[in-house]
mmCIF file of C-alpha atoms and ligand atoms in Angstrom:
data_model
loop_
_atom_site.group_PDB
_atom_site.id
_atom_site.type_symbol
_atom_site.label_atom_id
_atom_site.label_comp_id
_atom_site.label_asym_id
_atom_site.label_seq_id
_atom_site.Cartn_x
_atom_site.Cartn_y
_atom_site.Cartn_z
ATOM 1 C CA MET A 1 159.007 88.436 79.801
ATOM 2 C CA GLN A 2 158.729 91.751 79.873
ATOM 3 C CA ILE A 3 162.212 93.469 80.017
ATOM 4 C CA VAL A 4 162.677 97.438 81.219
ATOM 5 C CA ILE A 5 165.877 98.599 80.757
ATOM 6 C CA LEU A 6 167.259 101.837 82.547
ATOM 7 C CA GLU A 7 169.969 103.751 82.909
ATOM 8 C CA ASN A 8 171.915 102.760 85.877
ATOM 9 C CA SER A 9 171.237 101.032 89.455
ATOM 10 C CA GLU A 10 168.905 103.731 90.980
ATOM 11 C CA ALA A 11 166.449 103.297 88.198
ATOM 12 C CA VAL A 12 166.151 99.790 88.876
ATOM 13 C CA ALA A 13 166.148 99.920 92.177
ATOM 14 C CA ALA A 14 162.731 102.923 91.881
ATOM 15 C CA HIS A 15 161.633 101.154 89.647
ATOM 16 C CA GLY A 16 161.680 97.855 91.258
ATOM 17 C CA ALA A 17 160.868 99.368 94.228
ATOM 18 C CA GLU A 18 157.662 100.891 93.008
ATOM 19 C CA VAL A 19 155.844 97.458 91.898
ATOM 20 C CA PHE A 20 156.641 96.751 95.378
ATOM 21 C CA ILE A 21 154.786 99.794 96.699
ATOM 22 C CA GLN A 22 151.314 99.522 94.656
ATOM 23 C CA LYS A 23 151.345 95.696 95.463
ATOM 24 C CA LEU A 24 151.599 96.984 98.898
ATOM 25 C CA GLN A 25 149.456 99.396 98.271
ATOM 26 C CA LYS A 26 146.155 97.455 96.812
ATOM 27 C CA LYS A 27 146.740 94.160 98.433
ATOM 28 C CA PRO A 28 148.078 95.283 102.436
ATOM 29 C CA ASN A 29 148.608 91.536 103.101
ATOM 30 C CA ALA A 30 150.284 90.705 100.152
ATOM 31 C CA VAL A 31 153.132 88.017 100.457
ATOM 32 C CA PHE A 32 156.745 88.722 99.263
ATOM 33 C CA GLY A 33 159.679 86.564 98.433
ATOM 34 C CA LEU A 34 162.791 88.450 99.165
ATOM 35 C CA ALA A 35 166.091 88.626 97.577
ATOM 36 C CA THR A 36 169.875 88.405 99.711
ATOM 37 C CA GLY A 37 173.087 89.657 97.588
ATOM 38 C CA SER A 38 174.008 93.385 96.649
ATOM 39 C CA THR A 39 171.353 93.631 93.971
ATOM 40 C CA PRO A 40 168.267 94.208 95.943
ATOM 41 C CA LEU A 41 170.449 96.198 99.320
ATOM 42 C CA ALA A 42 169.069 99.677 97.288
ATOM 43 C CA LEU A 43 165.263 98.330 96.112
ATOM 44 C CA TYR A 44 164.827 98.156 100.031
ATOM 45 C CA LYS A 45 166.733 101.888 100.815
ATOM 46 C CA LYS A 46 163.675 102.208 98.889
ATOM 47 C CA LEU A 47 160.904 100.406 100.731
ATOM 48 C CA ILE A 48 162.795 101.834 104.485
ATOM 49 C CA GLU A 49 161.653 104.905 103.312
ATOM 50 C CA ALA A 50 158.248 104.283 101.725
ATOM 51 C CA ASN A 51 157.654 102.956 105.106
ATOM 52 C CA GLN A 52 158.971 104.905 107.348
ATOM 53 C CA ASN A 53 157.506 108.105 105.309
ATOM 54 C CA LYS A 54 153.710 105.977 105.913
ATOM 55 C CA THR A 55 153.680 105.349 101.882
ATOM 56 C CA VAL A 56 153.532 101.748 102.740
ATOM 57 C CA SER A 57 152.876 99.685 105.726
ATOM 58 C CA PHE A 58 154.616 95.589 106.295
ATOM 59 C CA SER A 59 151.936 95.377 108.801
ATOM 60 C CA ASP A 60 150.243 93.299 107.386
ATOM 61 C CA ALA A 61 152.302 91.459 104.324
ATOM 62 C CA SER A 62 154.552 88.201 104.848
ATOM 63 C CA SER A 63 157.904 87.609 103.517
ATOM 64 C CA PHE A 64 159.238 84.280 101.703
ATOM 65 C CA ASN A 65 162.988 84.525 101.155
ATOM 66 C CA LEU A 66 164.520 82.497 98.876
ATOM 67 C CA ASP A 67 167.369 81.357 100.304
ATOM 68 C CA GLU A 68 170.047 80.435 103.872
ATOM 69 C CA TYR A 69 173.763 79.147 103.817
ATOM 70 C CA LEU A 70 173.357 75.468 104.800
ATOM 71 C CA GLY A 71 174.969 74.994 109.206
ATOM 72 C CA LEU A 72 174.624 78.787 109.806
ATOM 73 C CA SER A 73 171.823 79.578 112.143
ATOM 74 C CA GLY A 74 169.845 82.968 112.198
ATOM 75 C CA GLN A 75 172.378 85.248 114.009
ATOM 76 C CA HIS A 76 175.544 84.200 112.372
ATOM 77 C CA PRO A 77 176.657 87.444 110.933
ATOM 78 C CA GLN A 78 177.072 85.729 107.684
ATOM 79 C CA SER A 79 173.629 83.720 107.415
ATOM 80 C CA TYR A 80 170.748 85.869 105.213
ATOM 81 C CA ARG A 81 168.762 85.650 108.266
ATOM 82 C CA HIS A 82 171.110 88.247 109.770
ATOM 83 C CA PHE A 83 171.741 90.371 106.685
ATOM 84 C CA MET A 84 167.380 90.806 106.335
ATOM 85 C CA GLN A 85 167.434 91.417 109.798
ATOM 86 C CA GLU A 86 170.144 94.283 109.391
ATOM 87 C CA ASN A 87 169.107 95.249 105.841
ATOM 88 C CA LEU A 88 165.621 95.294 105.516
ATOM 89 C CA PHE A 89 163.057 94.043 108.630
ATOM 90 C CA ASN A 90 164.437 95.867 111.211
ATOM 91 C CA HIS A 91 163.369 99.160 109.128
ATOM 92 C CA ILE A 92 159.968 98.602 108.370
ATOM 93 C CA ASP A 93 156.845 98.052 110.743
ATOM 94 C CA ILE A 94 156.880 93.788 109.661
ATOM 95 C CA HIS A 95 156.040 91.250 112.637
ATOM 96 C CA ARG A 96 159.422 88.810 112.768
ATOM 97 C CA ASP A 97 157.051 86.480 112.955
ATOM 98 C CA ASN A 98 155.710 86.984 108.815
ATOM 99 C CA THR A 99 159.357 86.608 108.356
ATOM 100 C CA HIS A 100 160.338 83.716 106.705
ATOM 101 C CA VAL A 101 164.406 82.171 106.201
ATOM 102 C CA PRO A 102 164.695 79.300 105.622
ATOM 103 C CA HIS A 103 167.022 77.993 108.346
ATOM 104 C CA GLY A 104 169.938 77.044 107.748
ATOM 105 C CA ASP A 105 170.807 75.180 110.823
ATOM 106 C CA ALA A 106 167.636 73.154 111.394
ATOM 107 C CA GLU A 107 168.224 69.715 113.129
ATOM 108 C CA ASN A 108 166.009 67.999 109.979
ATOM 109 C CA PRO A 109 167.178 70.217 106.400
ATOM 110 C CA ILE A 110 165.193 67.938 104.098
ATOM 111 C CA THR A 111 162.136 67.817 106.261
ATOM 112 C CA ALA A 112 162.616 72.178 106.807
ATOM 113 C CA CYS A 113 162.808 71.893 102.698
ATOM 114 C CA LYS A 114 159.735 70.546 102.766
ATOM 115 C CA GLU A 115 158.074 71.861 105.554
ATOM 116 C CA TYR A 116 159.343 75.739 103.577
ATOM 117 C CA ASP A 117 157.361 75.163 100.609
ATOM 118 C CA GLU A 118 154.329 73.959 102.960
ATOM 119 C CA LEU A 119 154.044 76.964 104.652
ATOM 120 C CA ILE A 120 154.182 79.467 101.333
ATOM 121 C CA THR A 121 151.266 77.538 99.744
ATOM 122 C CA GLN A 122 149.609 77.464 103.194
ATOM 123 C CA LYS A 123 150.049 81.167 103.399
ATOM 124 C CA GLY A 124 148.239 81.793 100.223
ATOM 125 C CA GLY A 125 151.334 81.889 97.874
ATOM 126 C CA ILE A 126 153.972 84.675 96.848
ATOM 127 C CA ASP A 127 152.308 88.165 95.396
ATOM 128 C CA ILE A 128 156.253 89.415 94.163
ATOM 129 C CA GLN A 129 159.194 87.439 93.538
ATOM 130 C CA LEU A 130 161.746 89.727 94.247
ATOM 131 C CA LEU A 131 165.138 87.677 92.239
ATOM 132 C CA GLY A 132 169.067 88.841 91.499
ATOM 133 C CA ILE A 133 171.261 86.900 89.747
ATOM 134 C CA GLY A 134 174.217 84.964 89.595
ATOM 135 C CA ARG A 135 176.477 85.880 86.941
ATOM 136 C CA ASN A 136 175.961 81.923 86.045
ATOM 137 C CA GLY A 137 172.871 82.247 85.866
ATOM 138 C CA HIS A 138 171.660 81.182 89.480
ATOM 139 C CA ILE A 139 168.452 82.506 90.233
ATOM 140 C CA GLY A 140 168.431 81.973 94.600
ATOM 141 C CA PHE A 141 170.712 79.156 94.440
ATOM 142 C CA ASN A 142 169.822 76.988 92.351
ATOM 143 C CA GLU A 143 172.974 76.473 89.979
ATOM 144 C CA PRO A 144 174.018 75.259 87.056
ATOM 145 C CA SER A 145 171.773 71.959 86.446
ATOM 146 C CA SER A 146 169.043 72.274 88.475
ATOM 147 C CA GLY A 147 165.927 70.668 87.513
ATOM 148 C CA LEU A 148 163.642 73.147 86.462
ATOM 149 C CA SER A 149 160.981 71.664 88.226
ATOM 150 C CA SER A 150 162.506 71.392 91.275
ATOM 151 C CA ARG A 151 161.245 72.405 95.283
ATOM 152 C CA THR A 152 163.059 73.720 97.981
ATOM 153 C CA ARG A 153 165.753 71.446 98.880
ATOM 154 C CA VAL A 154 169.273 71.450 99.690
ATOM 155 C CA LYS A 155 172.005 72.418 97.227
ATOM 156 C CA THR A 156 175.839 72.282 97.281
ATOM 157 C CA LEU A 157 177.189 75.667 95.610
ATOM 158 C CA THR A 158 179.700 75.385 92.374
ATOM 159 C CA HIS A 159 183.067 76.626 92.923
ATOM 160 C CA ALA A 160 182.503 79.987 90.368
ATOM 161 C CA THR A 161 178.990 80.879 92.972
ATOM 162 C CA ILE A 162 181.766 80.080 96.596
ATOM 163 C CA ALA A 163 184.736 82.340 95.313
ATOM 164 C CA ASP A 164 181.662 85.058 94.662
ATOM 165 C CA ASN A 165 180.697 85.518 97.719
ATOM 166 C CA ALA A 166 183.582 85.276 99.333
ATOM 167 C CA ARG A 167 183.749 88.727 99.675
ATOM 168 C CA PHE A 168 181.245 88.446 102.469
ATOM 169 C CA PHE A 169 182.933 86.127 104.578
ATOM 170 C CA ALA A 170 186.331 87.165 106.701
ATOM 171 C CA GLU A 171 189.325 85.752 105.600
ATOM 172 C CA GLY A 172 190.071 82.523 107.231
ATOM 173 C CA GLU A 173 185.724 82.357 108.112
ATOM 174 C CA PHE A 174 183.980 79.265 107.894
ATOM 175 C CA GLN A 175 182.074 79.553 104.254
ATOM 176 C CA PRO A 176 179.177 76.976 103.662
ATOM 177 C CA HIS A 177 180.018 74.918 100.631
ATOM 178 C CA LEU A 178 176.040 73.489 100.879
ATOM 179 C CA SER A 179 172.841 75.603 100.696
ATOM 180 C CA ILE A 180 168.976 75.601 101.871
ATOM 181 C CA THR A 181 167.076 76.589 98.518
ATOM 182 C CA MET A 182 163.764 77.588 96.884
ATOM 183 C CA GLY A 183 163.466 75.199 94.082
ATOM 184 C CA ILE A 184 162.927 77.130 90.738
ATOM 185 C CA GLY A 185 159.398 75.471 90.648
ATOM 186 C CA THR A 186 158.647 77.124 94.001
ATOM 187 C CA ILE A 187 159.840 80.436 92.473
ATOM 188 C CA MET A 188 157.804 79.448 89.341
ATOM 189 C CA ASP A 189 154.849 79.169 91.264
ATOM 190 C CA SER A 190 154.963 82.830 92.426
ATOM 191 C CA ARG A 191 152.190 85.468 90.984
ATOM 192 C CA LYS A 192 154.957 87.387 89.333
ATOM 193 C CA VAL A 193 158.093 87.567 89.592
ATOM 194 C CA LEU A 194 160.471 90.966 89.593
ATOM 195 C CA LEU A 195 163.957 90.185 89.077
ATOM 196 C CA LEU A 196 167.246 93.302 89.401
ATOM 197 C CA ALA A 197 171.099 93.152 87.266
ATOM 198 C CA THR A 198 173.034 96.108 87.247
ATOM 199 C CA GLY A 199 176.377 95.976 86.090
ATOM 200 C CA SER A 200 178.232 94.373 82.879
ATOM 201 C CA SER A 201 179.548 91.579 84.760
ATOM 202 C CA LYS A 202 175.798 89.879 84.281
ATOM 203 C CA ALA A 203 175.696 90.951 81.055
ATOM 204 C CA ASP A 204 176.270 86.936 79.952
ATOM 205 C CA ALA A 205 173.674 85.813 82.006
ATOM 206 C CA ILE A 206 171.057 88.407 81.058
ATOM 207 C CA TYR A 207 171.673 87.355 77.287
ATOM 208 C CA ALA A 208 171.597 83.579 78.311
ATOM 209 C CA THR A 209 168.256 84.030 80.539
ATOM 210 C CA VAL A 210 166.729 86.528 77.745
ATOM 211 C CA GLU A 211 167.800 85.175 74.169
ATOM 212 C CA GLY A 212 169.547 81.832 75.481
ATOM 213 C CA PRO A 213 167.605 78.132 75.727
ATOM 214 C CA LEU A 214 165.544 77.271 77.938
ATOM 215 C CA SER A 215 167.807 75.415 79.849
ATOM 216 C CA ALA A 216 169.588 73.385 83.666
ATOM 217 C CA SER A 217 172.395 75.713 82.238
ATOM 218 C CA CYS A 218 171.204 78.639 82.676
ATOM 219 C CA PRO A 219 168.244 78.401 85.217
ATOM 220 C CA ALA A 220 167.109 81.665 85.187
ATOM 221 C CA SER A 221 166.262 81.058 81.425
ATOM 222 C CA ALA A 222 163.289 78.623 83.103
ATOM 223 C CA LEU A 223 161.670 82.544 83.901
ATOM 224 C CA GLN A 224 161.256 82.200 79.821
ATOM 225 C CA MET A 225 157.944 79.898 80.991
ATOM 226 C CA HIS A 226 156.810 81.934 83.479
ATOM 227 C CA GLN A 227 153.053 84.284 82.863
ATOM 228 C CA ASP A 228 154.648 86.994 84.685
ATOM 229 C CA VAL A 229 157.756 87.860 84.917
ATOM 230 C CA MET A 230 159.333 91.939 84.505
ATOM 231 C CA LEU A 231 163.402 92.127 83.919
ATOM 232 C CA ILE A 232 164.791 95.382 85.599
ATOM 233 C CA ILE A 233 167.743 95.609 84.563
ATOM 234 C CA ASP A 234 170.265 98.572 83.622
ATOM 235 C CA GLU A 235 172.041 99.544 80.701
ATOM 236 C CA ALA A 236 175.492 97.915 81.599
ATOM 237 C CA ALA A 237 173.650 94.274 82.658
ATOM 238 C CA ALA A 238 171.537 94.594 79.232
ATOM 239 C CA GLU A 239 174.832 95.738 76.731
ATOM 240 C CA LYS A 240 174.728 91.938 75.179
ATOM 241 C CA LEU A 241 171.314 91.833 74.133
ATOM 242 C CA GLN A 242 171.086 91.252 70.546
ATOM 243 C CA HIS A 243 167.285 92.579 70.566
ATOM 244 C CA LYS A 244 168.049 95.629 73.413
ATOM 245 C CA GLU A 245 166.590 98.098 71.136
ATOM 246 C CA PHE A 246 163.521 95.753 69.875
ATOM 247 C CA TYR A 247 162.004 95.357 73.870
ATOM 248 C CA LYS A 248 163.000 99.112 74.187
ATOM 249 C CA HIS A 249 160.245 99.770 72.112
ATOM 250 C CA ILE A 250 158.036 97.175 73.636
ATOM 251 C CA GLU A 251 158.191 99.232 76.961
ATOM 252 C CA ARG A 252 157.788 102.137 74.912
ATOM 253 C CA GLU A 253 154.381 100.680 73.191
ATOM 254 C CA ASN A 254 153.102 99.369 76.421
ATOM 255 C CA GLN A 255 153.245 102.737 78.473
ATOM 256 C CA LYS A 256 151.178 104.773 75.611
ATOM 257 C CA LEU A 257 148.729 102.186 76.162
ATOM 258 C CA MET A 258 148.482 102.529 79.520
ATOM 259 C CA ALA A 259 148.404 105.837 79.788
ATOM 260 C CA SER A 260 145.642 105.730 77.078
ATOM 261 C CA LEU A 261 143.980 103.551 79.277
ATOM 262 C CA LYS A 262 144.044 105.484 82.744
HETATM 263 C C1 GLP B 1 173.647 84.672 95.589
HETATM 264 C C2 GLP B 1 172.358 84.668 95.952
HETATM 265 C C3 GLP B 1 171.694 85.269 94.908
HETATM 266 C C4 GLP B 1 171.369 86.687 94.619
HETATM 267 C C5 GLP B 1 173.366 86.393 94.059
HETATM 268 C C6 GLP B 1 174.295 87.576 93.367
HETATM 269 O O1 GLP B 1 174.325 84.057 94.825
HETATM 270 N N1 GLP B 1 172.393 84.008 96.732
HETATM 271 O O2 GLP B 1 169.576 85.177 95.239
HETATM 272 O O3 GLP B 1 170.797 86.697 93.191
HETATM 273 O O4 GLP B 1 174.231 85.611 95.225
HETATM 274 O O5 GLP B 1 174.281 88.585 94.329
HETATM 275 P P1 GLP B 1 174.271 89.985 93.913
HETATM 276 O O6 GLP B 1 173.053 90.887 93.531
HETATM 277 O O7 GLP B 1 175.843 90.239 94.967
HETATM 278 O O8 GLP B 1 175.484 90.301 92.376
#
């Protein structure tokens, strides 16, 4: 795991956006795996800026989102499709047909999940998968106990996740308890994984991801087995890491090495 520890959430977003921008400049038809939640919002703002000032174009790129609430159509204001339209897709030159979010209102969700994985394969696989992390270590909506080789499927949300996400729903509004999510195996197939975490509420999950055992109890710990994963986290999210200083030392050494190769 490459662990990049930065001062604050602004620096995390800037660093993450730079990874996307560089990929897009090298590979205009890159396939991105995208995430919802509050964490990626600042990164999306930077991608919008980069697109609007013509540093990059998304016109040949495509995207696959991690997850969606089961039972919500893409028009629903709390759907993740709607979230992506509002916070990214409507502001960049990506073609709507090249953006994919699982269909929360699919007639047959089980078939839809299988088709989602097949479509990812047909498009050549995901170049960079962006992830946030739940306080319980979930990625996408793969809650603790999710199979570490699981594929896209219907998942039941934990009470903790429902409570964490209740802030997005009005009082009394229907909040789904089920979701469609890429599986951990689906995420692990991505060529590169970028996990962003900010704030001390994520410190336990980051500790379990990096220094805990490989275990379905912390779904993000599966990333220990990925060959190209970069965690970009702020000081607050890093505060429980026992070897924090060592990770910073590795990064400094990496940068020296990269500079000497230029
Ligand atoms: C949701 C999403 C996850 C996201 C997590 C954390 O449960 N399904 O993909 O990583 O929330 O969200 P936040 O970034 O708002 O803390």
